[in-house]
Short mmCIF file of C-alpha atoms in Angstrom, two decimals:
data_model
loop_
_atom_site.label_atom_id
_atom_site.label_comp_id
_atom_site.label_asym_id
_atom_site.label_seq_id
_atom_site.Cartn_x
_atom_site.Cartn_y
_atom_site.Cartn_z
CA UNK A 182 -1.99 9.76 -64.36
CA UNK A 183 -3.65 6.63 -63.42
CA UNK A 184 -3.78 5.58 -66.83
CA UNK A 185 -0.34 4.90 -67.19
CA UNK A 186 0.09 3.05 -64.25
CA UNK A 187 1.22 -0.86 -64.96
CA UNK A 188 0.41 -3.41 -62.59
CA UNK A 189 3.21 -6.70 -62.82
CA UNK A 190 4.00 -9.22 -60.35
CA UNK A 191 5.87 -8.73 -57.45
CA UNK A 192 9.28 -11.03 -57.09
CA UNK A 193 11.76 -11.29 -54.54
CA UNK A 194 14.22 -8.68 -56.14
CA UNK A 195 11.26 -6.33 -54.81
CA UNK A 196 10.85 -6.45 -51.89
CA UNK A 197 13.87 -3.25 -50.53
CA UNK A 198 11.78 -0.92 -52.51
CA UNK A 199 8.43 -2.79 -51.21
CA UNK A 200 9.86 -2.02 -47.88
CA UNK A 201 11.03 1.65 -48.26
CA UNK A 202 7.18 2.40 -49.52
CA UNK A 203 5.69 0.37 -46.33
CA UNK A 204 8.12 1.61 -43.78
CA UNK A 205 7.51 5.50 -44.76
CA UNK A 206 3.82 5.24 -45.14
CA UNK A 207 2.46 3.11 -42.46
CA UNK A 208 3.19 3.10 -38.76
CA UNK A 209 2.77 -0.18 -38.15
CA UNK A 210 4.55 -1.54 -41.05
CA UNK A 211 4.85 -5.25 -42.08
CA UNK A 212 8.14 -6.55 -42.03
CA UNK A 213 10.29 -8.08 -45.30
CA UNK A 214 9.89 -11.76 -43.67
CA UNK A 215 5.81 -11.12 -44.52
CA UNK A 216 6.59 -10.29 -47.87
CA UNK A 217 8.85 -12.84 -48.54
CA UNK A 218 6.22 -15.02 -46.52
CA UNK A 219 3.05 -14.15 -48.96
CA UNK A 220 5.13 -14.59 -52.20
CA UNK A 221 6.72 -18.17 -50.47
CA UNK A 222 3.17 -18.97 -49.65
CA UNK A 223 1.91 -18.08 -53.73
CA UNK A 224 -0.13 -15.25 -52.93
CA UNK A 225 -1.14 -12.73 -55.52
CA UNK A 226 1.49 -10.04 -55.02
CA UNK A 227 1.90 -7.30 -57.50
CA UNK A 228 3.80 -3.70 -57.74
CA UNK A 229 2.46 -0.85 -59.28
CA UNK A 230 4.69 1.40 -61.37
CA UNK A 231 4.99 4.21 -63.40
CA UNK A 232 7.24 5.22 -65.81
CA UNK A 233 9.43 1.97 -64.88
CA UNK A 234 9.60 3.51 -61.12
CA UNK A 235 7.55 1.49 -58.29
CA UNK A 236 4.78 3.71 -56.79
CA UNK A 237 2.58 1.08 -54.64
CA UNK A 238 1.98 -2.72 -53.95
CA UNK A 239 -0.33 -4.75 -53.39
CA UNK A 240 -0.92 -8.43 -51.80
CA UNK A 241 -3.88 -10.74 -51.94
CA UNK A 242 -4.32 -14.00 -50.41
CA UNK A 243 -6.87 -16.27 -52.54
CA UNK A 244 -9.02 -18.84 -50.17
CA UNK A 245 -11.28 -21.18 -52.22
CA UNK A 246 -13.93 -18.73 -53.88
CA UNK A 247 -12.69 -15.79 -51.63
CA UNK A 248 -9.58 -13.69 -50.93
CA UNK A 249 -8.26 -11.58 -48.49
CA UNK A 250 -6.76 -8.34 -49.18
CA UNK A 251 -3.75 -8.50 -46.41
CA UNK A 252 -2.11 -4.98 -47.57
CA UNK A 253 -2.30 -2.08 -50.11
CA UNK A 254 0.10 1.11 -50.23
CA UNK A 255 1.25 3.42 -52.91
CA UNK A 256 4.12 5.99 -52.14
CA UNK A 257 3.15 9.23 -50.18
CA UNK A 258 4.49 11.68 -52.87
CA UNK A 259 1.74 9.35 -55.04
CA UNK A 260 -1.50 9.29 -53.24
CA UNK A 261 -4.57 10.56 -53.48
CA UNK A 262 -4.10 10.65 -57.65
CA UNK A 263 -6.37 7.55 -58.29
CA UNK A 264 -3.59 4.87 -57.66
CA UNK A 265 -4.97 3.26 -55.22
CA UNK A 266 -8.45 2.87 -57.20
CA UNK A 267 -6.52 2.08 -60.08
CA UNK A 268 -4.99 -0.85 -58.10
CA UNK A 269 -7.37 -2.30 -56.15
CA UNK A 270 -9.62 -2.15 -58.72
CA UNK A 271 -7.47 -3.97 -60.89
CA UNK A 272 -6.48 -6.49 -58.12
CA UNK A 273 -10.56 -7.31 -57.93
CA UNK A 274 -10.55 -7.61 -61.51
CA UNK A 275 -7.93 -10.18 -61.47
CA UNK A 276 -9.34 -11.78 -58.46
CA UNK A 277 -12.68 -12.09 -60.23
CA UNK A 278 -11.32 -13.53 -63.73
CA UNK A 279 -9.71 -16.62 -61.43
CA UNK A 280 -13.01 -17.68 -59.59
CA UNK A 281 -13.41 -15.20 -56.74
CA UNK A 282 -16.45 -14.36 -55.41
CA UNK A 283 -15.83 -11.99 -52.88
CA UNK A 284 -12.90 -9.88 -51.22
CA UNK A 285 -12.14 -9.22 -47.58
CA UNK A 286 -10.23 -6.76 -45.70
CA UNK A 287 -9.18 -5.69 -42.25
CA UNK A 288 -8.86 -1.61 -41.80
CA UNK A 289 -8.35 0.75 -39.22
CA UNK A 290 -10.99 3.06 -38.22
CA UNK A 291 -8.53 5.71 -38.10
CA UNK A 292 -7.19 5.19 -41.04
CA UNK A 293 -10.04 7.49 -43.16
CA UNK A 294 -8.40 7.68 -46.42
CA UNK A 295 -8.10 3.79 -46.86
CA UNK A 296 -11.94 3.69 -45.66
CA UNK A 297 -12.93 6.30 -48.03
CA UNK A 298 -11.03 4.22 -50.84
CA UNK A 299 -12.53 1.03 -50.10
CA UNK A 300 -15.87 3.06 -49.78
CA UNK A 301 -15.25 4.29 -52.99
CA UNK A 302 -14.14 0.86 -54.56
CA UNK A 303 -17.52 -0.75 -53.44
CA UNK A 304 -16.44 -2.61 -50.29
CA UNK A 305 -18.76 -2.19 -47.26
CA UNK A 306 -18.55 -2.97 -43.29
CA UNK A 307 -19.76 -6.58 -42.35
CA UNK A 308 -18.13 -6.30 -38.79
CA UNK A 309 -15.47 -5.19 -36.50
CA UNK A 310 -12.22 -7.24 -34.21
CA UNK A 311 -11.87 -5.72 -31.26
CA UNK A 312 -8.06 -5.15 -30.75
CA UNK A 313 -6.95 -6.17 -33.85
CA UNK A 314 -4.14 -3.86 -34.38
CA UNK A 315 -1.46 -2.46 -32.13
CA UNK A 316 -1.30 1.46 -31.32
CA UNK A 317 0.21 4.20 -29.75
CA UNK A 318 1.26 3.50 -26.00
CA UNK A 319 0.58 -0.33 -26.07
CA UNK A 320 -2.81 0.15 -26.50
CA UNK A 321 -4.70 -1.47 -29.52
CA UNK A 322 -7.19 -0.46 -32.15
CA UNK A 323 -10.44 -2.24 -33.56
CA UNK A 324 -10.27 -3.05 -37.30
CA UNK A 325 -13.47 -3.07 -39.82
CA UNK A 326 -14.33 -5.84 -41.44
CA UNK A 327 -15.38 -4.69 -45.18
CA UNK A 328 -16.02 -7.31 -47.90
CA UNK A 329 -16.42 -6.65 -52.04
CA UNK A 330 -18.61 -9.18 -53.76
CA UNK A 331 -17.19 -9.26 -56.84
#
């Protein structure tokens, strides 16, 4: 299924679908003022779609010879089909043909299927942030560092 997914940039017209995707698949989601804040700023954001319907998202800020990946997500009723390969993978490419060298990414531990997908994708732990991300009960949760040299 994959195969037929098309990758386009992301514009402002977006951004209520972006959000129905984030808000039902992440508990923490971001909020529309950070999407309208990376495509402002001129960050690489692009939906994913298939068959003309959006089924993921992706945004990646460029640095020099280095970009971080701030957020990935494809819809629930769409994971674990190769999407998110299929994305990110593409989003490297991309990344790659304009000059960068290397990717970056903040993820929780307990998130396992995003670690298994950047696993999977080639990425690999260089450290951790304590605290990094909020959690249940005001508490917070360390995030791994993982980096892709591309």
């Amino acid at each position: 299924m994959a195969a037929m997914l098309s990758l386009r940039d992301m514009d402002y017209g977006d951004i209520d679908e972006v959000m129905r995707i984030e808000n039902s698949i992440y508990p923490y989601p971001w909020t529309t003022g950070n999407f309208i804040d990376a495509l402002d700023s001129g960050y690489t954001c692009m939906v994913a779609e298939l068959d003309d319907a959006m089924v993921g998202y992706a945004v990646l800020m460029p640095a020099v010879d280095e970009a971080h990946l701030l957020t990935i997500g494809i819809a629930a009723g769409h994971q674990r089909k190769g999407m998110g390969e299929e994305v990110l993978g593409r989003m490297a490419a991309m990344a790659r043909d304009s000059g960068i060298r290397r990717i970056i990414l903040e993820v929780r531990p307990s998130n396992t299927p995003a670690l298994s997908l950047y696993r999977k994708c080639g990425f690999r732990q260089i450290g951790l942030r304590r605290g990094y991300y909020p959690a249940d009960n005001g508490g917070r949760e360390d995030a791994i560092v993982m980096e892709l040299i591309l």
